[in-house]
Tab-separated table of C-alpha atoms and ligand atoms in Angstrom:
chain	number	residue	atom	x	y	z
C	1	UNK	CA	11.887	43.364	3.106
C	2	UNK	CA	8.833	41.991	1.455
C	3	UNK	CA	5.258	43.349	1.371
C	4	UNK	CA	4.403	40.185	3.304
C	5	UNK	CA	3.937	41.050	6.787
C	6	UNK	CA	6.003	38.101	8.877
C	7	UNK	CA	5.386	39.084	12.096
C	8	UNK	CA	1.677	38.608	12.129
C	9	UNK	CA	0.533	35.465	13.923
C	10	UNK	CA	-1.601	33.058	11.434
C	11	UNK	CA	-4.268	31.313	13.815
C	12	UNK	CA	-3.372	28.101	15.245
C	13	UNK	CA	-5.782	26.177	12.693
C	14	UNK	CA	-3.778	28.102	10.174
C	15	UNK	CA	-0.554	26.607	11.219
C	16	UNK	CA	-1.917	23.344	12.043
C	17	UNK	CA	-3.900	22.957	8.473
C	18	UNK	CA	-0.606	23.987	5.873
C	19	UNK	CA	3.132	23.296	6.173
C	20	UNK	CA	4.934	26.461	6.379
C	21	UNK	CA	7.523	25.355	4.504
C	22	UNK	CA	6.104	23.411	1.501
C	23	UNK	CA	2.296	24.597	1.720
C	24	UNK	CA	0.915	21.398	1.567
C	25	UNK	CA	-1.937	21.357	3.573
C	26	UNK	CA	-1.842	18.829	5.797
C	27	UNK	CA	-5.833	17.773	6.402
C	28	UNK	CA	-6.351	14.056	5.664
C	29	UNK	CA	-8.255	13.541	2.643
C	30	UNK	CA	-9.924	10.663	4.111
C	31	UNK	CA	-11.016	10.106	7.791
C	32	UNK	CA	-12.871	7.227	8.412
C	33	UNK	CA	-13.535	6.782	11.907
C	34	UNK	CA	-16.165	4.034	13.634
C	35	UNK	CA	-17.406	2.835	10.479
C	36	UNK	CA	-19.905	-0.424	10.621
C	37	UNK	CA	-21.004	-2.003	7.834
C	38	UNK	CA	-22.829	-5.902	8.409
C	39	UNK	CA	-24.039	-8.321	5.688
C	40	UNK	CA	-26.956	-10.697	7.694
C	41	UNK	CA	-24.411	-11.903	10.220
C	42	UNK	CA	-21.264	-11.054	8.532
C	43	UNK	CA	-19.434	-7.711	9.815
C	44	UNK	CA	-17.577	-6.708	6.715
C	45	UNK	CA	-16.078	-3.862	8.244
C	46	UNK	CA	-16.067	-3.921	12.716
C	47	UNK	CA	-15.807	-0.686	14.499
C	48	UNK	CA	-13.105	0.650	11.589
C	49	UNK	CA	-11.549	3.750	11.927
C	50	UNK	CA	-8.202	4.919	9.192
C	51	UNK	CA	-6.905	8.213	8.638
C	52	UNK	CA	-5.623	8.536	4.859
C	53	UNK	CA	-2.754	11.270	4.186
C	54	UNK	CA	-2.770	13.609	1.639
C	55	UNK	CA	-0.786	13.004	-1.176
C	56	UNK	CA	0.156	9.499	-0.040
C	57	UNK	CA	-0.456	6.126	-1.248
C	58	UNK	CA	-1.835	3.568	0.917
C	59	UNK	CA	-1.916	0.059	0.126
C	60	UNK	CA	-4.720	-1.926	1.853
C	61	UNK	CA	-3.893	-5.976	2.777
C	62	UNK	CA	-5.835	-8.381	3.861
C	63	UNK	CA	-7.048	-11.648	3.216
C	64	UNK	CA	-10.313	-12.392	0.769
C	65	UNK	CA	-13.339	-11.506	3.105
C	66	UNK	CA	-11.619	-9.235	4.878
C	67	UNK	CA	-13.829	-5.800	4.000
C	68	UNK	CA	-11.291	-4.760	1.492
C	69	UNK	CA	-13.974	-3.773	-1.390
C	70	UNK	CA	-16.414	-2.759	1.174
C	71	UNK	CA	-14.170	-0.278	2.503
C	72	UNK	CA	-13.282	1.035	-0.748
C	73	UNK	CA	-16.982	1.053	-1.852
C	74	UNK	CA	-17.782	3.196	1.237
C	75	UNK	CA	-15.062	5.632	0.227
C	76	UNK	CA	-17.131	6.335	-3.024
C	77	UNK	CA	-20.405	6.103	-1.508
C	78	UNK	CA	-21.552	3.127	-3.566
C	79	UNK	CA	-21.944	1.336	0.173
C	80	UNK	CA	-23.488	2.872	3.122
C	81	UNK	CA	-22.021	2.011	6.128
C	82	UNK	CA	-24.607	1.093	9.036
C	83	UNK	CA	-22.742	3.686	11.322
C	84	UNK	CA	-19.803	5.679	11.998
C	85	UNK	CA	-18.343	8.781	9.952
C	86	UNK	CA	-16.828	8.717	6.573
C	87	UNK	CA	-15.034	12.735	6.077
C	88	UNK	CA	-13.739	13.211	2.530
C	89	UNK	CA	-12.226	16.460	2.553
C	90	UNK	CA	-13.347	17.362	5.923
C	91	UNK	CA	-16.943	16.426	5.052
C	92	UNK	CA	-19.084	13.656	6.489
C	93	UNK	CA	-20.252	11.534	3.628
C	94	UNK	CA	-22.597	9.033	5.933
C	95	UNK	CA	-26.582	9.927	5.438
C	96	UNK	CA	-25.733	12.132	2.486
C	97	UNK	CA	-28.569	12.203	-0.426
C	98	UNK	CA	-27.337	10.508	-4.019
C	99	UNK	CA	-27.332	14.390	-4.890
C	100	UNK	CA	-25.464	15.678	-2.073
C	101	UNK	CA	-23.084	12.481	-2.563
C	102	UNK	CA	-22.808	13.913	-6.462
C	103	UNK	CA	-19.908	16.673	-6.141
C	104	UNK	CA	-18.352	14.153	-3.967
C	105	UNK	CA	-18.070	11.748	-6.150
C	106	UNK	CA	-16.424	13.720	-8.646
C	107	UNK	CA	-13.310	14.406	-6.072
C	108	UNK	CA	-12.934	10.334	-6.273
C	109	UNK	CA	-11.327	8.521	-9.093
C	110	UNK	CA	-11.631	4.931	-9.380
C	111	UNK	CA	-10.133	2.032	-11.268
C	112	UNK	CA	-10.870	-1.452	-11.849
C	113	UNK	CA	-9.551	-4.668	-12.321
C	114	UNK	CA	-11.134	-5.483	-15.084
C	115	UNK	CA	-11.098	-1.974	-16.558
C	116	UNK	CA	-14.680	-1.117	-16.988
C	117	UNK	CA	-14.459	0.528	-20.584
C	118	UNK	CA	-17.232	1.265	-22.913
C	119	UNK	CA	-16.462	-1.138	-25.917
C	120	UNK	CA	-19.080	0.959	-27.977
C	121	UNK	CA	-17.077	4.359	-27.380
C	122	UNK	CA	-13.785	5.414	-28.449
C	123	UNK	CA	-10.787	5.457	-26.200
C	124	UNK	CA	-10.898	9.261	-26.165
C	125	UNK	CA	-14.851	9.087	-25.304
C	126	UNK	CA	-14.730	6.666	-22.100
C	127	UNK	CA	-11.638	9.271	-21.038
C	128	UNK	CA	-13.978	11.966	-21.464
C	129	UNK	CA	-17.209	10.638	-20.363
C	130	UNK	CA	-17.098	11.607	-16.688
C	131	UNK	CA	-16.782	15.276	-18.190
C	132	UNK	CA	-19.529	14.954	-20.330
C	133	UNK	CA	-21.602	13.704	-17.115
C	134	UNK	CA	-20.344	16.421	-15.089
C	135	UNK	CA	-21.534	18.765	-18.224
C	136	UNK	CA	-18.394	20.238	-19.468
C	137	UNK	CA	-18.484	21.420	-22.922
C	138	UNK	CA	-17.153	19.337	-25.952
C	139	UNK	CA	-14.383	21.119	-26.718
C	140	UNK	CA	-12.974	21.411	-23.353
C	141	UNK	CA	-13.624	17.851	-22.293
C	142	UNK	CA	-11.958	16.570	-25.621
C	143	UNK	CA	-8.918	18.804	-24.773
C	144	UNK	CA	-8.540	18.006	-21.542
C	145	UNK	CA	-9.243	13.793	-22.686
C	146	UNK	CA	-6.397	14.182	-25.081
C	147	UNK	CA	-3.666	15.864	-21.910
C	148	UNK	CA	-4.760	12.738	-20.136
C	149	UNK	CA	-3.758	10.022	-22.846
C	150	UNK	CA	-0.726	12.052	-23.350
C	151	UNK	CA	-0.081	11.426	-19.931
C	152	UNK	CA	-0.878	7.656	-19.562
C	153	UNK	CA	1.278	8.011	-22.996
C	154	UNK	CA	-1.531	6.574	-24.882
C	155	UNK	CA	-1.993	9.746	-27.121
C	156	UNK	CA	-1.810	7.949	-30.399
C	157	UNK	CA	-4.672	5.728	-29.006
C	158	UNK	CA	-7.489	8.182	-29.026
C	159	UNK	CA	-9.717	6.998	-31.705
C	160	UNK	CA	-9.422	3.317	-31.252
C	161	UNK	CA	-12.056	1.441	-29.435
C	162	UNK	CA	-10.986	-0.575	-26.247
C	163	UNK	CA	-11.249	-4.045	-28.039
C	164	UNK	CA	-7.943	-2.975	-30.068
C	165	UNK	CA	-6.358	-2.371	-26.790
C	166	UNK	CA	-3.947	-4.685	-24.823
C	167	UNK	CA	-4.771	-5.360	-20.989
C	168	UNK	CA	-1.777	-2.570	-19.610
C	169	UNK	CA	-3.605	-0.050	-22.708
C	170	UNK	CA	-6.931	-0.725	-21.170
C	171	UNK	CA	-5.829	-0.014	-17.498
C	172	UNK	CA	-3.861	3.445	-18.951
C	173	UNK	CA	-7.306	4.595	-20.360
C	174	UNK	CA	-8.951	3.353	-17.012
C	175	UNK	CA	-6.378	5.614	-14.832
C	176	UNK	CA	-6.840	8.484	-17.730
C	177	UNK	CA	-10.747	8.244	-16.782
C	178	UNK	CA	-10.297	8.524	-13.585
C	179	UNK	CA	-8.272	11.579	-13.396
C	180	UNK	CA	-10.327	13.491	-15.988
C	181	UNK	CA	-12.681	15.450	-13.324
C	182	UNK	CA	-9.018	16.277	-11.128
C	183	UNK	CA	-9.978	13.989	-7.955
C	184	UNK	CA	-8.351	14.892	-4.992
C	185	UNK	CA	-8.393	10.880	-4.389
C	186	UNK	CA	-7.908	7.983	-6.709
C	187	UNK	CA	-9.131	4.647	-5.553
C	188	UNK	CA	-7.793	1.398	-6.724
C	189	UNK	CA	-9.334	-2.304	-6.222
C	190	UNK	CA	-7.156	-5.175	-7.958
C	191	UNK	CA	-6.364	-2.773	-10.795
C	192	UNK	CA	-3.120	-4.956	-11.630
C	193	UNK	CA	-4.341	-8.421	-10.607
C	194	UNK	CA	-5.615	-9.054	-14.720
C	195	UNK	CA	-2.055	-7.995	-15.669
C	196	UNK	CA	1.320	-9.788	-16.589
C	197	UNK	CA	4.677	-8.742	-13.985
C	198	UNK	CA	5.728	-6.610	-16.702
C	199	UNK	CA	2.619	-4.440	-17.342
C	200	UNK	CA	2.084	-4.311	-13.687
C	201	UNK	CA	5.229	-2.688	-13.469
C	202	UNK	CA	4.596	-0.466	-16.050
C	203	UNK	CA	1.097	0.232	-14.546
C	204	UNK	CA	2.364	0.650	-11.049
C	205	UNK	CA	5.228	3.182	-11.820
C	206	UNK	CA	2.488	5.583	-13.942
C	207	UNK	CA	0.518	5.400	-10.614
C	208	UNK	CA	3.341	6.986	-8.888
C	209	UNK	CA	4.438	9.068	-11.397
C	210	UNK	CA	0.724	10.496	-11.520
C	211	UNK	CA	0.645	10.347	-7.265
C	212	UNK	CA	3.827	12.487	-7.276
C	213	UNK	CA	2.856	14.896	-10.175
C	214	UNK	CA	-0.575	16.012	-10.170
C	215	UNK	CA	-0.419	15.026	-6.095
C	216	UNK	CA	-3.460	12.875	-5.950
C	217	UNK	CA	-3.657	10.543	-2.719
C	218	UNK	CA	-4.232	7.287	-3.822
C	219	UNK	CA	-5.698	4.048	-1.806
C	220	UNK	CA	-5.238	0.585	-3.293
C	221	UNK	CA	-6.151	-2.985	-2.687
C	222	UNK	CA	-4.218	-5.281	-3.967
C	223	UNK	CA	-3.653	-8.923	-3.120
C	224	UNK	CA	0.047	-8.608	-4.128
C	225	UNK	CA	2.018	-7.366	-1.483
C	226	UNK	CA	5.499	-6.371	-4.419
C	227	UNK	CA	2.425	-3.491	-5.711
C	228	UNK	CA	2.163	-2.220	-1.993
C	229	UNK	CA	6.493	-3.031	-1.696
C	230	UNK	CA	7.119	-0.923	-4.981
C	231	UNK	CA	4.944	2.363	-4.966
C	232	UNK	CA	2.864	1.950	-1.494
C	233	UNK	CA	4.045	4.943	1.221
C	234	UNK	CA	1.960	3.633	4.097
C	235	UNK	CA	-0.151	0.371	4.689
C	236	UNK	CA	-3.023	-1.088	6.250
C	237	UNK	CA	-3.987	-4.644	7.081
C	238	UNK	CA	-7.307	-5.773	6.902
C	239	UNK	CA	-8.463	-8.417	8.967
C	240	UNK	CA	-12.208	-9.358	9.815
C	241	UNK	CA	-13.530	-5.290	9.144
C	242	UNK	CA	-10.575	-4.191	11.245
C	243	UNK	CA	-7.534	-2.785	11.034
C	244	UNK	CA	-4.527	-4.906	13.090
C	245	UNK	CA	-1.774	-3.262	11.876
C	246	UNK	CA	-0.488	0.165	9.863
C	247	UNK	CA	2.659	1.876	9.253
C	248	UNK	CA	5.329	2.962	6.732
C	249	UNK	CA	5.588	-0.118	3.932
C	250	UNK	CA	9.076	0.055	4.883
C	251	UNK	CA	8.350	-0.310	8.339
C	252	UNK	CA	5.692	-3.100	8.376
C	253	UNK	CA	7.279	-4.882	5.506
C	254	UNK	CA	10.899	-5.250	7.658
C	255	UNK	CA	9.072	-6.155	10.901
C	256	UNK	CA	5.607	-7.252	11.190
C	257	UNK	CA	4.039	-7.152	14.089
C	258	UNK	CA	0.879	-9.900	13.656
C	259	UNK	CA	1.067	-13.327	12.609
C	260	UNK	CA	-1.486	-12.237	9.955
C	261	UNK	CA	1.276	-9.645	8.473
C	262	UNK	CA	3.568	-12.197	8.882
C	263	UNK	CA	2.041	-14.768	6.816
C	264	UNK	CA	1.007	-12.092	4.188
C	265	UNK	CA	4.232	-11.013	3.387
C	266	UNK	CA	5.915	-14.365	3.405
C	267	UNK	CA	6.066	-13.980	-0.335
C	268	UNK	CA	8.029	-10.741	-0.223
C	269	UNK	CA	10.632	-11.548	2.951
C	270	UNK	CA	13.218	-13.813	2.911
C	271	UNK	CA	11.753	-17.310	4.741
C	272	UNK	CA	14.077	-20.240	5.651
C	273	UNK	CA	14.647	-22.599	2.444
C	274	UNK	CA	12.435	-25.640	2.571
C	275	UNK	CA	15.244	-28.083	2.320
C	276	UNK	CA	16.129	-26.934	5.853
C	277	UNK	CA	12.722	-26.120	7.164
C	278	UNK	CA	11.556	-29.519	6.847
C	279	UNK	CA	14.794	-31.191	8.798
C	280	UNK	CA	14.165	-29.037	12.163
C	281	UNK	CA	13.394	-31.401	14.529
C	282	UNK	CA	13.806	-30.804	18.365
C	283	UNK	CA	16.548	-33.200	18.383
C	284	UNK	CA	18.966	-31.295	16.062
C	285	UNK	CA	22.387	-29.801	17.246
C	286	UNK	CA	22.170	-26.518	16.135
C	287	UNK	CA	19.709	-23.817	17.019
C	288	UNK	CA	18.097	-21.848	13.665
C	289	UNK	CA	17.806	-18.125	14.367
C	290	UNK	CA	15.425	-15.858	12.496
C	291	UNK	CA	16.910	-12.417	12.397
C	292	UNK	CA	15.238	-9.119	11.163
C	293	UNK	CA	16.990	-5.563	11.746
C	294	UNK	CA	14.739	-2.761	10.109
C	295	UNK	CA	18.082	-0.366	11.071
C	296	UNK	CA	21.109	-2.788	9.661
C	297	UNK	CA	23.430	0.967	9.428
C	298	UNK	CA	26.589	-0.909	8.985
C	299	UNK	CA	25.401	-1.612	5.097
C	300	UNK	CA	27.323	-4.692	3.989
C	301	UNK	CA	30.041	-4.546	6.932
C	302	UNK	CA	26.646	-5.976	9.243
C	303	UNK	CA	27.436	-9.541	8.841
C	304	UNK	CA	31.385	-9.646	8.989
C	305	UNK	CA	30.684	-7.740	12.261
C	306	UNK	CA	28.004	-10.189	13.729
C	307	UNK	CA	29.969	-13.216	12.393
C	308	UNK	CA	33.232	-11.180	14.821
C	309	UNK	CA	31.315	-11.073	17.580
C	310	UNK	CA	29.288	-14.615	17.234
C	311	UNK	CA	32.397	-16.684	15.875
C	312	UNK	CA	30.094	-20.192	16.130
C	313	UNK	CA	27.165	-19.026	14.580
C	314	UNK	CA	26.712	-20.124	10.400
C	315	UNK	CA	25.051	-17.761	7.748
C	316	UNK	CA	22.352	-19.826	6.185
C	317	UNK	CA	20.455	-17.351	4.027
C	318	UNK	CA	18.960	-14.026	3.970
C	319	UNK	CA	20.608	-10.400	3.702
C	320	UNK	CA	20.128	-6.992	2.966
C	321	UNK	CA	17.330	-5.307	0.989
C	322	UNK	CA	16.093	-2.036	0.191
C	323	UNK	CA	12.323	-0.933	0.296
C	324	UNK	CA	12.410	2.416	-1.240
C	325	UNK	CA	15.241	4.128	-0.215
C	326	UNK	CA	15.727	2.234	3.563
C	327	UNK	CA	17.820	-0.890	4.223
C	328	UNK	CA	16.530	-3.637	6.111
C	329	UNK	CA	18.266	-6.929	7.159
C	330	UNK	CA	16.703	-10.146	7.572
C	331	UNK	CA	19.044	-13.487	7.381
C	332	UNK	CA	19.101	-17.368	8.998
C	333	UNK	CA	21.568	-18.228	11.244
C	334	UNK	CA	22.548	-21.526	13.016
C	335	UNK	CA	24.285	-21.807	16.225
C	336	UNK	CA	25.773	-24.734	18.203
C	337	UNK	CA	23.190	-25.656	21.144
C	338	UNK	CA	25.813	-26.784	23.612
C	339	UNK	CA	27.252	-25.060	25.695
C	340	UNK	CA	23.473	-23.311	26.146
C	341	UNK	CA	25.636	-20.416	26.764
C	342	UNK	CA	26.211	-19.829	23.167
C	343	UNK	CA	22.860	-19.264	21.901
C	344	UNK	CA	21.822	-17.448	24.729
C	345	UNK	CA	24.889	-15.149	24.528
C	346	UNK	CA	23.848	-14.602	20.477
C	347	UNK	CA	20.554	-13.836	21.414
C	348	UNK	CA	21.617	-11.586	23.673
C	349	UNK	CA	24.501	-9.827	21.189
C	350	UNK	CA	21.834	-9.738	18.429
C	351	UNK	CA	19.138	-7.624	20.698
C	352	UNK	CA	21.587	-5.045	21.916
C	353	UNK	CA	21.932	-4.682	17.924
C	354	UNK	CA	18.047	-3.875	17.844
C	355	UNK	CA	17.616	-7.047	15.768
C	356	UNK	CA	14.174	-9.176	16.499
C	357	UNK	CA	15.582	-12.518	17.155
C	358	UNK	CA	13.446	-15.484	16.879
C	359	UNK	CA	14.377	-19.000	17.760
C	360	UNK	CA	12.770	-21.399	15.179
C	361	UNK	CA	13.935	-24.663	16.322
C	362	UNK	CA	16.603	-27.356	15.827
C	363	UNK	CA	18.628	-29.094	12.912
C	364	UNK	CA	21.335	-31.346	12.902
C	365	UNK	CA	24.397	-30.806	10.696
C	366	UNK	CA	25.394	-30.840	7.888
C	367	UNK	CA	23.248	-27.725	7.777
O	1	ATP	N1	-23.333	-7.265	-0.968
O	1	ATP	C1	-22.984	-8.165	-0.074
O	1	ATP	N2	-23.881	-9.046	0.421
O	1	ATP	C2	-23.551	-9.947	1.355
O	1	ATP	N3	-22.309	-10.087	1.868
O	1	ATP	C3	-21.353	-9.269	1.404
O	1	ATP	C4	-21.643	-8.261	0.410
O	1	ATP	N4	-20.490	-7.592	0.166
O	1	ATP	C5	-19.552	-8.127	0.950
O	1	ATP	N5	-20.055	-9.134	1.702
O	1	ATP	C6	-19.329	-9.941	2.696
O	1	ATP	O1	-18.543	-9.049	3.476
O	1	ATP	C7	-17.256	-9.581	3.726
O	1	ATP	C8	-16.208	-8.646	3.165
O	1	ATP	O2	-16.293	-8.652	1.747
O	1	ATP	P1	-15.328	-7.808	0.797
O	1	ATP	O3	-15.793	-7.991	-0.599
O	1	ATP	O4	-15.247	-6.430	1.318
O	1	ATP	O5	-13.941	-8.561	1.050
O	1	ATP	P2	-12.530	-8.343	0.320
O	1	ATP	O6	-11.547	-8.109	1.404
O	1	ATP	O7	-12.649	-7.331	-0.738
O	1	ATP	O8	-12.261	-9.783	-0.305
O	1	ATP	P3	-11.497	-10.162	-1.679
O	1	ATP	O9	-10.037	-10.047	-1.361
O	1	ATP	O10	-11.905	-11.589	-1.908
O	1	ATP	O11	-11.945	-9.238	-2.764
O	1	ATP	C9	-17.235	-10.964	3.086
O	1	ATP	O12	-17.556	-11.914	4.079
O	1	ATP	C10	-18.343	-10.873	2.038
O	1	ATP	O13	-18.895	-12.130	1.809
O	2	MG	MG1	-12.414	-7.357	-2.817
């Protein structure tokens, strides 16, 4: 028996606020909910309400214009939004004073695309410049500048000036900077766009490393959807100030709901090669099926069991991926238009798998 007394009842908002289990408290850091913000005519962000978990990271998508920055710049207070509520932490930010905005602030990390470094400072000075602003003392802001390059592994870096940095070095001091005051939320705008694939990756698994082990929710915009694909838990899409569509990256990524989604992630999802996209025609023989199963549980057995039960139908491309740790399916397949039964009866074997079956049109063969 422990001193603890386990019988007690903790009040509901006890139990609702912190996981038994793990003790993570489960308030959003971020709840944004009704949020206007208008340019002259434009409305940057409409009527916009997003809940951001803690501890998670949430990609934001969207095409340019869309109220990407805006919404980011709201999150730190550098834009005021024209109405709605903005709750970091359980506080409303909107009509807050710069000074009551201050302590704020300091719970919000942000990085950059183009890094933002002071070329007249050291590397160890930009890390621990937020400190100095927030009026810790020298000693302890240079200690606590040096455990951040150690862990952006950048430790041997601390007296150079950012000039003598590569782009990926830059971005490491950037997310070092960021995390110096212990923000409860990082914030990320294009902080990979000015990088090459390599760096990116490098960049992108620190920013999960970091999310994972000092716990820090992180929200980033990014106009490549593999960033959101690698390290991203949930997303958002972004489209004229509003959010159309959200869910777990593996979710949204394996079936998309909007034609906006859609079109974003074409780069990331298998698409039906060219050479055959340009030959459909309505006159073709065979009907082109566009298959995506977010659940394909048979692993590798899937298509030797649809190609059983759907003996006419060719495999024209596609297969099986993994986004983080969940399989999802999405192939081509062609199948003879006459008898009508036969696509019909495909259709109808494919759905009853829980596959989204679309029917893109016609080709003739040779396929
Ligand atoms: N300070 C401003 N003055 C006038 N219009 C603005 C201002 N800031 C943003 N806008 C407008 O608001 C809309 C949203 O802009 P925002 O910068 O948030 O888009 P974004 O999604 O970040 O785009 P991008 O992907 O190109 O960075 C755009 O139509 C933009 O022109
Ligand atoms: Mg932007």
């Amino acid at each position: 028996m422990t001193g603890r007394n386990v019988t007690s009842q903790p009040s509901a908002t006890a139990f609702a606020a912190v996981d038994p289990v793990t003790g993570v408290s489960e308030t959003p850091v971020v709840v944004l909910s009704g949020v206007n913000r208008s340019f002259g005519p434009t409305r940057a962000l409409d009527d916009l309400s997003l809940t951001v978990r803690r501890g998670e990271i949430l990609g934001i998508i969207g095409r340019s214009g869309a109220g990407k920055s805006t919404l980011i710049r709201c999150l730190n207070g550098l834009e005021r939004p024209d109405s709605g509520r903005i709750e970091i932490e359980g506080r409303n930010i909107v009509g807050l004073s710069e000074g009551e905005l201050q302590p704020i602030r300091r719970k919000i990390g942000m990085i950059f695309q183009h890094f933002n470094l002071m070329s007249a400072k050291t590397v160890l000075d930009n890390v621990a410049l937020p400190l100095k602003i927030a009026g810790w003392a020298k000693a302890e802001r240079r200690a606590r500048a040096l455990e951040l390059l150690d862990l952006v592994g950048l430790s041997d870096k601390a007296g150079s000036y950012p000039a003598a940095l590569s782009g990926g070095q830059k971005q490491r001091v950037g997310i070092a900077r960021a995390l110096s005051a212990r923000p409860a939320l990082l914030l990320s705008d294009e902080a990979t766009s000015a990088l090459d694939p390599e760096t990116t990756r490098s960049i992108l698994t620190l920013l999960k490393d970091i999310n994972r082990k000092l716990g820090v929710t992180v929200v980033l915009i990014t106009h490549e959807m593999e960033v959101v694909r690698t390290i991203g838990d949930r997303v958002a899409v972004l489209e004229a100030g509003r959010i159309v569509e959200q869910g777990e990256v593996w979710h949204v990524f394996s079936d998309p709901k909007t034609e906006l989604t859609q079109s974003l992630l074409s780069g990331v999802r298998p698409q039906l090669p060219v050479h055959i996209a340009s030959r459909l025609s309505p006159g073709g023989s065979e009907t082109v099926l566009g298959v995506d199963l977010t659940d394909p549980g048979l692993g590798n057995g899937l298509f030797a069991e649809i190609l059983a039960h759907l003996p006419s139908a060719h495999f024209l491309h596609g297969g099986i991926d993994h986004i983080h740790d969940q399989p999802v399916a999405r192939f081509f397949l062609t199948v003879p238009r006459e008898p009508a039964s036969l696509v019909d009866e495909a259709i109808a074997y494919l759905r009853s798998i829980n596959a989204r079956v679309e029917v893109l049109g016609h080709v003739s063969r040779p396929v």
